[in-house]
mmCIF file of C-alpha atoms in Angstrom:
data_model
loop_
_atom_site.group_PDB
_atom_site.id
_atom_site.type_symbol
_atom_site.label_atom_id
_atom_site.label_comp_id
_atom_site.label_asym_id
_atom_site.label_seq_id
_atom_site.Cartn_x
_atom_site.Cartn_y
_atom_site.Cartn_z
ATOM 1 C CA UNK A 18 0.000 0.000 0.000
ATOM 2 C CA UNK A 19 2.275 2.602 -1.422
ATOM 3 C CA UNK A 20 1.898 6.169 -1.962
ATOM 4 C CA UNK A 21 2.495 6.364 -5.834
ATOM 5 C CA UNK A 22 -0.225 5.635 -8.701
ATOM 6 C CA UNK A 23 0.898 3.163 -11.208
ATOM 7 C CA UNK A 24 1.315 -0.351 -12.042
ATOM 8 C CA UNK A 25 1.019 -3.501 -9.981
ATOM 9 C CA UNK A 26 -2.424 -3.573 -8.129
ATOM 10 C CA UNK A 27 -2.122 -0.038 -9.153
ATOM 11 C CA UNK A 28 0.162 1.971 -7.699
ATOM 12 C CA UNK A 29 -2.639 3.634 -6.654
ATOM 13 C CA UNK A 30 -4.076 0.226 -5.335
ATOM 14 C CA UNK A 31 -1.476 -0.448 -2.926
ATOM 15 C CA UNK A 32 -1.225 3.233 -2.527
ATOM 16 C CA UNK A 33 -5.151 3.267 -0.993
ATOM 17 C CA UNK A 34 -4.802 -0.276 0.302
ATOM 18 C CA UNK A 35 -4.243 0.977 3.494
ATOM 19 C CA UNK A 36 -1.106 0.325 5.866
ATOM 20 C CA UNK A 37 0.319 1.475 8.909
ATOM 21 C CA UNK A 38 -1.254 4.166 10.794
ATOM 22 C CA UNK A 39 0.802 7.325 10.709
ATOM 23 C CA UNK A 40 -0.950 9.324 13.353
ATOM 24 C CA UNK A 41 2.054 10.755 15.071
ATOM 25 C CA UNK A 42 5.318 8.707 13.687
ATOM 26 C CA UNK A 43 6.497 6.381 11.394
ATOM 27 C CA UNK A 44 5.868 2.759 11.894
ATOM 28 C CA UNK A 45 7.656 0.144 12.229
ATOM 29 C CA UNK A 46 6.372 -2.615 14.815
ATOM 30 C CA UNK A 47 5.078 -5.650 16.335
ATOM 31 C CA UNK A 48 6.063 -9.290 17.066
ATOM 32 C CA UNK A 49 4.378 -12.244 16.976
ATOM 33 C CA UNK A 50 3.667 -15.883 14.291
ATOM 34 C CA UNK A 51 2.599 -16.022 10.980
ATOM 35 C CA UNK A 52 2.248 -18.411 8.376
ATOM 36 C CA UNK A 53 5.003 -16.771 6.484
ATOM 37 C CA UNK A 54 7.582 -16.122 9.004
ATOM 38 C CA UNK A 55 9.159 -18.955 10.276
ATOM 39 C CA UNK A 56 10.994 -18.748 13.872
ATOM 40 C CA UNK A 57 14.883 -19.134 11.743
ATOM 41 C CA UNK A 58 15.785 -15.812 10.179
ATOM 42 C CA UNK A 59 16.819 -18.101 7.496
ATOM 43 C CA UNK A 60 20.354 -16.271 7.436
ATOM 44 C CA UNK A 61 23.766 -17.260 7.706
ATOM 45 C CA UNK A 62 27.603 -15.704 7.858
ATOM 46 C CA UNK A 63 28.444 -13.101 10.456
ATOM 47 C CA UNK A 64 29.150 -9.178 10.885
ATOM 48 C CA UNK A 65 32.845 -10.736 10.424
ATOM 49 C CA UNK A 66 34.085 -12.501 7.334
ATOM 50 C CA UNK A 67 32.971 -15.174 5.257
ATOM 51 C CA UNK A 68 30.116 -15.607 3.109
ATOM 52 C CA UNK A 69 26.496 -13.988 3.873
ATOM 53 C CA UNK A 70 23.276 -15.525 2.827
ATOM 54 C CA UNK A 71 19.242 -14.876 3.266
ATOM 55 C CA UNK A 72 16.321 -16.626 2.367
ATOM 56 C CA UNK A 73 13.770 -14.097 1.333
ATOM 57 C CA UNK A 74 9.582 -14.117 1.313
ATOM 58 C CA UNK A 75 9.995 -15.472 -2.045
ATOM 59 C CA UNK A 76 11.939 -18.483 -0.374
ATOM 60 C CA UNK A 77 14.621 -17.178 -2.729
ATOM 61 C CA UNK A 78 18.023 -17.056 -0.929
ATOM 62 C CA UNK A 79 20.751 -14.352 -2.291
ATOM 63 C CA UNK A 80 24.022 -15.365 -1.616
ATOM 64 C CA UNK A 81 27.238 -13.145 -0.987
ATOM 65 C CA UNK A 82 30.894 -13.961 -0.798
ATOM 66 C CA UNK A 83 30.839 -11.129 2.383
ATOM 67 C CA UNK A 84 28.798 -9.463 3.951
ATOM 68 C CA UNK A 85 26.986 -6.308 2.025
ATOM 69 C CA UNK A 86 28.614 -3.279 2.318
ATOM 70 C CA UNK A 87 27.171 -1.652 -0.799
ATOM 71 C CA UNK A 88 23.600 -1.651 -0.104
ATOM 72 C CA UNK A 89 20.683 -0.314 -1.748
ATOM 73 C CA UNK A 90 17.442 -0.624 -0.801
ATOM 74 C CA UNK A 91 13.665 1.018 -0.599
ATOM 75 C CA UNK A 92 13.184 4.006 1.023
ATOM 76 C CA UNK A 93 10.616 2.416 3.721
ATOM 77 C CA UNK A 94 13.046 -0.740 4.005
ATOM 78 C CA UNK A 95 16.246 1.096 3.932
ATOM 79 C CA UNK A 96 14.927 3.683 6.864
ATOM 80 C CA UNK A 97 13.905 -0.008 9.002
ATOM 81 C CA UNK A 98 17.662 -0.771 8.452
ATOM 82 C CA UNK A 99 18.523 2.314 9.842
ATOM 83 C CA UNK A 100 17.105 1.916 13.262
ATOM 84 C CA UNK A 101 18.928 -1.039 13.567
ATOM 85 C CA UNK A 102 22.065 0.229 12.692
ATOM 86 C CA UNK A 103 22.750 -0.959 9.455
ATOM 87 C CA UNK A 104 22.918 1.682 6.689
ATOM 88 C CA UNK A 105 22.611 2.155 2.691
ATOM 89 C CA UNK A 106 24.682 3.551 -0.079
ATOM 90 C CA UNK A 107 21.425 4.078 -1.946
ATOM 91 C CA UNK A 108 17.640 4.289 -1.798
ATOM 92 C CA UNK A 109 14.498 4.121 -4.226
ATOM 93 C CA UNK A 110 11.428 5.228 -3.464
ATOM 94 C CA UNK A 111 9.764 8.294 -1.644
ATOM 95 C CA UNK A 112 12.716 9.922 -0.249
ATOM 96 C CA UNK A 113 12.985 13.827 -0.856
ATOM 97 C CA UNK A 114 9.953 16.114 -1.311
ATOM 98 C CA UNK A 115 9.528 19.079 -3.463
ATOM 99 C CA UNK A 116 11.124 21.643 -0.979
ATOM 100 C CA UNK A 117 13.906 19.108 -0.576
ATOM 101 C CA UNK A 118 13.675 17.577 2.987
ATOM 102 C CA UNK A 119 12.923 14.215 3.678
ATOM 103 C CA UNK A 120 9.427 12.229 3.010
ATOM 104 C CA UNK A 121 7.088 10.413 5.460
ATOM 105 C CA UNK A 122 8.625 7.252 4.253
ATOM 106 C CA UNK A 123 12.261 8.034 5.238
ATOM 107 C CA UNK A 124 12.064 7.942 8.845
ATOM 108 C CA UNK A 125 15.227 8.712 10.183
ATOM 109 C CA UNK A 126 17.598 8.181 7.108
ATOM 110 C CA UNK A 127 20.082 11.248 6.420
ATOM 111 C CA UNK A 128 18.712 11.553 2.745
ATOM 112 C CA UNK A 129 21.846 13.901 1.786
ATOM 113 C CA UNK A 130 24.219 10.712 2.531
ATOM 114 C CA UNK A 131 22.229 8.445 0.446
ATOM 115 C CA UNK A 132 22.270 8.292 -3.255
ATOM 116 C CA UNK A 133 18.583 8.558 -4.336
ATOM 117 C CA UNK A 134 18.644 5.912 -7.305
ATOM 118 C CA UNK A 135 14.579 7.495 -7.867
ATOM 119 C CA UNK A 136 12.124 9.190 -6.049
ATOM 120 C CA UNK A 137 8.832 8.734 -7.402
ATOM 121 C CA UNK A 138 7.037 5.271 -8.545
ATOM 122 C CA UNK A 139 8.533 3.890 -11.885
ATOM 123 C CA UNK A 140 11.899 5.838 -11.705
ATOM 124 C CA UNK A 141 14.761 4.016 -11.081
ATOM 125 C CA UNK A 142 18.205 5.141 -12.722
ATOM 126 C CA UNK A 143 19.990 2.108 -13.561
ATOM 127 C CA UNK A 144 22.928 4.225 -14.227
ATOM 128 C CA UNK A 145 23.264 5.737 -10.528
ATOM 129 C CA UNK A 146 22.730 1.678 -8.942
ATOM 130 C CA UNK A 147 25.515 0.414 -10.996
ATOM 131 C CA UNK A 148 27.722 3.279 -10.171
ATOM 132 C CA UNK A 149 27.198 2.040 -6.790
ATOM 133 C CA UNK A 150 28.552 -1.457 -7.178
ATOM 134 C CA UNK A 151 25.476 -2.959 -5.307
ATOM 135 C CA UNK A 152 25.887 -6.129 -3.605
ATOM 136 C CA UNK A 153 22.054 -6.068 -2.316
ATOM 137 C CA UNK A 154 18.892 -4.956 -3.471
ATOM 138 C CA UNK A 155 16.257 -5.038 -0.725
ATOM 139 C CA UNK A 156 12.834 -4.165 -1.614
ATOM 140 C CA UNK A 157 9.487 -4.666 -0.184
ATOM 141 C CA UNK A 158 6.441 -7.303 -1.924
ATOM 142 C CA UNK A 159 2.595 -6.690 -2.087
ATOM 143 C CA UNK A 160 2.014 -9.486 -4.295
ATOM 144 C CA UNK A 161 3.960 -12.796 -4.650
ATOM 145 C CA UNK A 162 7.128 -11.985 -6.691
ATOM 146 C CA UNK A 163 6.319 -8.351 -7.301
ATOM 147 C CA UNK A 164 9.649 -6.233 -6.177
ATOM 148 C CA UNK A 165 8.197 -3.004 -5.247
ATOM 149 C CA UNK A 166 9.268 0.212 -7.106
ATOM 150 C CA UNK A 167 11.511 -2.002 -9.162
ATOM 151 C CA UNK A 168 10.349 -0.991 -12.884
ATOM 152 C CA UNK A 169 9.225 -3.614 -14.824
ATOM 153 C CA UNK A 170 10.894 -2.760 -17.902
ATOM 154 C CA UNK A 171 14.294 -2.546 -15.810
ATOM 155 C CA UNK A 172 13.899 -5.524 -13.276
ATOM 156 C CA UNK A 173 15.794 -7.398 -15.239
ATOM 157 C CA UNK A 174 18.804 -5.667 -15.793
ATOM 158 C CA UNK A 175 18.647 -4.745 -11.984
ATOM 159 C CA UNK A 176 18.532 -7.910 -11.050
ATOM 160 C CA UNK A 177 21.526 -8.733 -13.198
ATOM 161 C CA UNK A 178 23.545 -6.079 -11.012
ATOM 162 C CA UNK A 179 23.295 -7.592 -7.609
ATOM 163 C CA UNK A 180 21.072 -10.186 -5.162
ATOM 164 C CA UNK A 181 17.845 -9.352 -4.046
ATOM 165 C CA UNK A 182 15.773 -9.770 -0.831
ATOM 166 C CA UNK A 183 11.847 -8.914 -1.452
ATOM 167 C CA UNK A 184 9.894 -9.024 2.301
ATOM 168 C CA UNK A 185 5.933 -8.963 2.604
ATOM 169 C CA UNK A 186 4.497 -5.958 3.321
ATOM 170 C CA UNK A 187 1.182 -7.105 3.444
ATOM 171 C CA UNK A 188 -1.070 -10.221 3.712
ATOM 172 C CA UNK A 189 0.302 -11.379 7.023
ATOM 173 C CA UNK A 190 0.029 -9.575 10.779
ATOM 174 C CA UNK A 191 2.582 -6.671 11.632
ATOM 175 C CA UNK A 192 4.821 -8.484 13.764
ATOM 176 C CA UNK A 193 5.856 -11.285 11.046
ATOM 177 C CA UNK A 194 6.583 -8.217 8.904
ATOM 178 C CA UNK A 195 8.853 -6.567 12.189
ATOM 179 C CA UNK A 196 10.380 -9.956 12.441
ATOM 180 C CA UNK A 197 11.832 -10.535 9.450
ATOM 181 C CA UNK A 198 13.318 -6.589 8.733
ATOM 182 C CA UNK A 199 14.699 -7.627 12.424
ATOM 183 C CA UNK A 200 16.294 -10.907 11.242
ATOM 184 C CA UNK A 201 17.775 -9.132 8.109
ATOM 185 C CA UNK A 202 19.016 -6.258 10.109
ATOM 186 C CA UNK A 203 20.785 -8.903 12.392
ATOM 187 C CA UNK A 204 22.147 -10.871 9.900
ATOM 188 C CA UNK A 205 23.937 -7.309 8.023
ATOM 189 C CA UNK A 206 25.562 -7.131 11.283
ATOM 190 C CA UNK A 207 22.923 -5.374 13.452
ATOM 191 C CA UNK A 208 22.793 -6.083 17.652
ATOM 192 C CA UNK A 209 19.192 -6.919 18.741
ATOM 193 C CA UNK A 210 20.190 -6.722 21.977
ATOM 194 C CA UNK A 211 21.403 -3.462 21.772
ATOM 195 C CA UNK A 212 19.108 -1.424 24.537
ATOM 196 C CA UNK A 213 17.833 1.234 21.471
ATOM 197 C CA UNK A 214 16.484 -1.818 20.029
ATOM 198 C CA UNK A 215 15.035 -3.341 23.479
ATOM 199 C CA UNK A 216 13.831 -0.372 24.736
ATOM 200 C CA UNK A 217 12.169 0.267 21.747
ATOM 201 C CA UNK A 218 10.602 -3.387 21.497
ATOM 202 C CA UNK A 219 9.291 -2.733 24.847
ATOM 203 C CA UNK A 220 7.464 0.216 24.151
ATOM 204 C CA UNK A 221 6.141 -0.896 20.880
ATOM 205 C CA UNK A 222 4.745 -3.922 23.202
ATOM 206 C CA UNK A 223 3.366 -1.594 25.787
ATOM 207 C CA UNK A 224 1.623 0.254 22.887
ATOM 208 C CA UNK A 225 -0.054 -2.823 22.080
ATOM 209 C CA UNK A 226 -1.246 -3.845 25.140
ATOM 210 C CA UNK A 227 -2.876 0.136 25.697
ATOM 211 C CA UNK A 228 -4.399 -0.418 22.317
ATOM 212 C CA UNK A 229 -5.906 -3.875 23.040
ATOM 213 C CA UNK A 230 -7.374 -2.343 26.074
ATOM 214 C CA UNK A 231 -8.724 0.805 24.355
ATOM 215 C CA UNK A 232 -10.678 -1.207 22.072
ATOM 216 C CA UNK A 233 -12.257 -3.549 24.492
ATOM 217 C CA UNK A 234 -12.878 -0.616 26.495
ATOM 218 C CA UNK A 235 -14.639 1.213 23.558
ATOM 219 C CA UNK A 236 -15.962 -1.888 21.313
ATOM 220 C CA UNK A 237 -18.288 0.409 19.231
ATOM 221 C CA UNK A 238 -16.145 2.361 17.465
ATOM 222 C CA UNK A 239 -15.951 2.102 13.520
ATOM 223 C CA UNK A 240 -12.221 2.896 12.097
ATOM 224 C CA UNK A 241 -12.253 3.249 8.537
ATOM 225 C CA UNK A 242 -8.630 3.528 6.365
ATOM 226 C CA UNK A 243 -9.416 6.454 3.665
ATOM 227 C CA UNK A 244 -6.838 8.029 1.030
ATOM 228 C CA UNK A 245 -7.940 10.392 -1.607
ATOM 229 C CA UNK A 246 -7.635 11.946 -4.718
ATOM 230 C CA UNK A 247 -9.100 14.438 -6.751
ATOM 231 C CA UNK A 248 -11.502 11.934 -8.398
ATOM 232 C CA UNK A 249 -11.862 9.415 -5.857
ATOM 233 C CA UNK A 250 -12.127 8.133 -2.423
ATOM 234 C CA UNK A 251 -10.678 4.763 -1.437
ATOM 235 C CA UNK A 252 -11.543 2.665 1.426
ATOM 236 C CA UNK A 253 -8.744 -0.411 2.187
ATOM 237 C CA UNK A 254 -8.978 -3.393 3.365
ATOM 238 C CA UNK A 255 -7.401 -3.778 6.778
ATOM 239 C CA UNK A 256 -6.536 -7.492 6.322
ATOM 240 C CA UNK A 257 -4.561 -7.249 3.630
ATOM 241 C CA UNK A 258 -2.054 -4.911 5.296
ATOM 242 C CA UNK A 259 0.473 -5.831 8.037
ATOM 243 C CA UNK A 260 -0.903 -2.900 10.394
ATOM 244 C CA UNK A 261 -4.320 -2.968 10.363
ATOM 245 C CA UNK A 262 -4.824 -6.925 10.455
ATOM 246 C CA UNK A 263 -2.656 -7.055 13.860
ATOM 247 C CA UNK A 264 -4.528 -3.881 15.130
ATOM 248 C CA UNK A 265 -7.785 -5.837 13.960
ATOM 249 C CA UNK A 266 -6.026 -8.753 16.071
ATOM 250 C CA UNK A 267 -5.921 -6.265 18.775
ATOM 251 C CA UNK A 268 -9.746 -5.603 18.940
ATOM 252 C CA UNK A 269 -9.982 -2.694 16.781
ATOM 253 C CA UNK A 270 -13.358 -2.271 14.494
ATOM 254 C CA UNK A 271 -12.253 -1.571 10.940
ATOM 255 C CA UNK A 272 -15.099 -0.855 8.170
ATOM 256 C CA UNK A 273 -14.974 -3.747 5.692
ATOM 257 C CA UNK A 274 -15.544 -2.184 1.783
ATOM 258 C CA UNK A 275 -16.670 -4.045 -1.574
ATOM 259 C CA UNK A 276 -12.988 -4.598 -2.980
ATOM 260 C CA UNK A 277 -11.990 -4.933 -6.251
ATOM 261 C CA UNK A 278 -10.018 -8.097 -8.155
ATOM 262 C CA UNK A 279 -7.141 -7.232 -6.510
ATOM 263 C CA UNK A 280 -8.808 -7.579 -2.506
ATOM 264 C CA UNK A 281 -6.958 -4.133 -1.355
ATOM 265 C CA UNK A 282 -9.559 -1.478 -1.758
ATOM 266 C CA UNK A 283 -12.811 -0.032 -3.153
ATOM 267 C CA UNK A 284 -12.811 3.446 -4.915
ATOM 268 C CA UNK A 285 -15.750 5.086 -4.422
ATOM 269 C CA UNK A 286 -16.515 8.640 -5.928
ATOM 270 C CA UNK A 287 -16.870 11.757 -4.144
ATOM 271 C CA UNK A 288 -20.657 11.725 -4.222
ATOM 272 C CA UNK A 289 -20.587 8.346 -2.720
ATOM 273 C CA UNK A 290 -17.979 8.672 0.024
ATOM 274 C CA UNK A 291 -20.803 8.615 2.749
ATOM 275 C CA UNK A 292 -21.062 4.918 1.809
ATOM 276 C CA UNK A 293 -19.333 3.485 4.830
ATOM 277 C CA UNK A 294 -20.778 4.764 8.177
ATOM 278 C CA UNK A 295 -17.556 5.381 10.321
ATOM 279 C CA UNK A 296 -16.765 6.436 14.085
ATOM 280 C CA UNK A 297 -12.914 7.740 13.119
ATOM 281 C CA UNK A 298 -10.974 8.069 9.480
ATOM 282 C CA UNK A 299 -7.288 7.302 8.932
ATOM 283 C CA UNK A 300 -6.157 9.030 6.330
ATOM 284 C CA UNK A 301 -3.413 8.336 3.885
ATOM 285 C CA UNK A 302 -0.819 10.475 4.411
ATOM 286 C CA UNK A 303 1.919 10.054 2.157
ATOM 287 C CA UNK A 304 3.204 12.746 -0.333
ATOM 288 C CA UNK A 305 0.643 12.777 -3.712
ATOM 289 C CA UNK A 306 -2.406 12.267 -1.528
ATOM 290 C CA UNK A 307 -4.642 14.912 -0.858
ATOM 291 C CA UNK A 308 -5.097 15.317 2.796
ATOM 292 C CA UNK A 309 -8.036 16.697 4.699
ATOM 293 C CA UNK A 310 -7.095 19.990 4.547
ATOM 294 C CA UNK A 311 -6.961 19.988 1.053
ATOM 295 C CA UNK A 312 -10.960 18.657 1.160
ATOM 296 C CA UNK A 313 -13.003 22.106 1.426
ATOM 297 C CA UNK A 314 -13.859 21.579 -2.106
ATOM 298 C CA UNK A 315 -15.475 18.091 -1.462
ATOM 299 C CA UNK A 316 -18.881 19.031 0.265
ATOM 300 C CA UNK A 317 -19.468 15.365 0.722
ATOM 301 C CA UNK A 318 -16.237 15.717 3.288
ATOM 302 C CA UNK A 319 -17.332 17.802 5.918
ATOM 303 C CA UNK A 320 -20.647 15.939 6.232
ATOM 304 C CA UNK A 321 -19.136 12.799 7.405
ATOM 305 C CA UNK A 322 -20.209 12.452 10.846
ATOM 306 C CA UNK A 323 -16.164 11.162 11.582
ATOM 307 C CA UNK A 324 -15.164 14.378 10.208
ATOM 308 C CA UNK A 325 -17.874 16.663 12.023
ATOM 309 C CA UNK A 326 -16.426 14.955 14.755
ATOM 310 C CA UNK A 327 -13.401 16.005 14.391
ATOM 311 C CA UNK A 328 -12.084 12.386 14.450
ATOM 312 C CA UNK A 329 -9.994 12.118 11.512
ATOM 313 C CA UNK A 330 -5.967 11.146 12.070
ATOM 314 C CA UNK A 331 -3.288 10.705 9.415
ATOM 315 C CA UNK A 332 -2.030 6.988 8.637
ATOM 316 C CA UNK A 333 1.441 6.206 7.412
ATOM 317 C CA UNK A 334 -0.211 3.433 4.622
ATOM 318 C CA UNK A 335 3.907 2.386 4.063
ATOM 319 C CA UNK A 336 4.870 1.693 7.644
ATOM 320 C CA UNK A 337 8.478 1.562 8.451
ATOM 321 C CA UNK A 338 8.746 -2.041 10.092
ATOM 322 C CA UNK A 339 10.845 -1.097 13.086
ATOM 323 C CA UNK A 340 9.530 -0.973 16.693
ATOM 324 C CA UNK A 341 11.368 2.277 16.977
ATOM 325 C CA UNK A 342 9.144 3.676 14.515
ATOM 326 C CA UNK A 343 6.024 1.570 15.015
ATOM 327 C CA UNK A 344 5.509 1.963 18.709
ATOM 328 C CA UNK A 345 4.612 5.598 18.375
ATOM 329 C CA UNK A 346 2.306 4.822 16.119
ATOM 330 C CA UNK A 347 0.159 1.930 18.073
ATOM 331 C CA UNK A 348 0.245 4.402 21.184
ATOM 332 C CA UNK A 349 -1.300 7.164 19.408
ATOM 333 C CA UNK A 350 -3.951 4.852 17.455
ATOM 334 C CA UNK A 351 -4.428 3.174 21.188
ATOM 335 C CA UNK A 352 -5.057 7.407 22.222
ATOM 336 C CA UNK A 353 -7.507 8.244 19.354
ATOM 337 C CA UNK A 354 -9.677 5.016 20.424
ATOM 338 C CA UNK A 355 -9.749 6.327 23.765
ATOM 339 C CA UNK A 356 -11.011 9.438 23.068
ATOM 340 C CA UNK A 357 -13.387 8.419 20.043
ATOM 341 C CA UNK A 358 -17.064 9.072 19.857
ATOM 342 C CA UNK A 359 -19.809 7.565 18.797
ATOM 343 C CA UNK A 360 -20.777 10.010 15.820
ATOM 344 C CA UNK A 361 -22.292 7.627 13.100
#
């Protein structure tokens, strides 16, 4: 559930999908099974010498005669590394806005020490990633096989460059998708023991308890996952993303809309944006959606009783999988369903 319009699903499929909540951080978070993460990080070599290997969500396993140094990975992915300590010589991806500092979807990354290989959805300069001498591409997948922000009619001379590692960002609960950035991180060298990383674990878990409780404690309360555009209004799916299915896990109430083929969303026009009654609205809030304050056009806006309310909070759709970045975000979702009212 990216933040571009385009190909796959749609860029603007995944883009409306829905994802992490942003209200108040990046994301990055949980723990916990799933069907596709397995308890073995399903790495092997050391922060020392010797040869590196990783068995991605593909169950594709890219092999290295060291470990990376010259990595280059998606923006989201390549901020998750961050927090752990392991950095990137280059990024793709929502990086830089217009005015020149650094998107939603960079986190912490210093984006004037990165090389920004392409910063919008289909760009991707070839050129710059070779210059780099990659010896990983790490990328997030929305569909089976699907490297994310990796151009189709370039994938396959950028996979020629360098070994990839594609990880799920969606179709399985937020703390199989924490997991595995955490087992990559550890096998580039990062310390999970470090006390950033612990501490930060710990409060993402804390987060989740206050959040269980706030939705037991206020079981009415419809949440519905929103991103917009001039033309249209979509309403995700929170199964499909890693987020909202372990905050559904958690108790919380999300609206369930008519999807499409593709099972991520339903776009609904502006006249019919009333169609799903809803307590609170998460809105997408990555750069090239319109946000609510760009909405006083849309009389169909203010009259949705979330809205009069005053209960509408931005979402980060592309979380950042590390707890240092999700934690902030449970708490505050955990905050807005404490303080939610019954308005539809």
């Amino acid at each position: 559930m990216p933040h571009t319009r385009a190909s796959l699903p749609t860029r603007r499929g995944l883009l409306a999908m829905g994802g992490a909540i942003g209200i108040g951080a990046a994301l990055t978070a949980c723990g916990g099974g799933d069907k596709k993460s397995g308890s073995s990080d399903g790495a092997t070599g050391t922060a020392g010498s010797g040869p590196w290997s990783f068995k991605d969500d593909r169950g594709k396993t890219a092999e290295t005669k060291a470990l990376p140094k010259n990595i280059v990975a998606f923006t989201g992915t390549a901020a998750a590394l961050h927090d752990y300590g392991v950095e990137v010589k280059g990024v793709f991806g929502p990086t830089k806005t217009k005015d020149g500092k650094a998107d939603v979807q960079a986190g912490g990354l210093d984006i004037g020490k990165v090389e920004i290989i392409g910063n919008t959805y289909g760009e991707f300069s070839v050129e710059k990633y070779a210059a780099l001498q990659p010896d990983l591409l790490i990328t997030d997948m929305w569909q089976k096989d699907v490297l994310w922000y990796v151009p189709d009619n370039s994938k396959d001379k950028i996979l020629q460059l360098a070994p990839s590692v594609a990880l799920w960002a969606a179709d399985q609960s937020m703390p199989a998708a924490l997991q595995r950035r955490a087992d990559l991180a550890k096998s580039l060298g990062a310390d999970l023991n470090a006390k950033q990383v612990t501490d930060a674990k710990a409060a993402f878990e804390k987060a989740s308890a206050r959040l269980r409780a706030a939705a037991k404690a206020n079981p009415g309360i419809r949440v519905l996952l929103g991103s917009a555009s001039p033309d249209l209004f979509y309403v995700s799916e929170a199964k499909r993303s890693c987020d909202t299915r372990y905050f559904q896990e958690l108790g919380v109430h999300f609206v369930t809309p008519k999807v499409d083929s593709q099972g991520f969303f339903e776009s609904l026009s502006w006249e019919n944006v009333g169609k799903y009654p809803a307590d609170v609205i998460l809105m997408d809030n990555r750069t090239g959606t319109l946000q609510p304050g760009d909405l006083g056009n849309k009389p169909t806006w203010g009259q949705l009783p979330a809205v009069k309310a005053g209960q509408v909070f931005p979402r980060l759709t592309e979380p950042i999988y590390s707890y240092a970045r999700v934690a902030p975000i449970v708490d505050a979702l955990a905050g807005a369903i404490e303080g939610a009212k019954k308005a539809a």
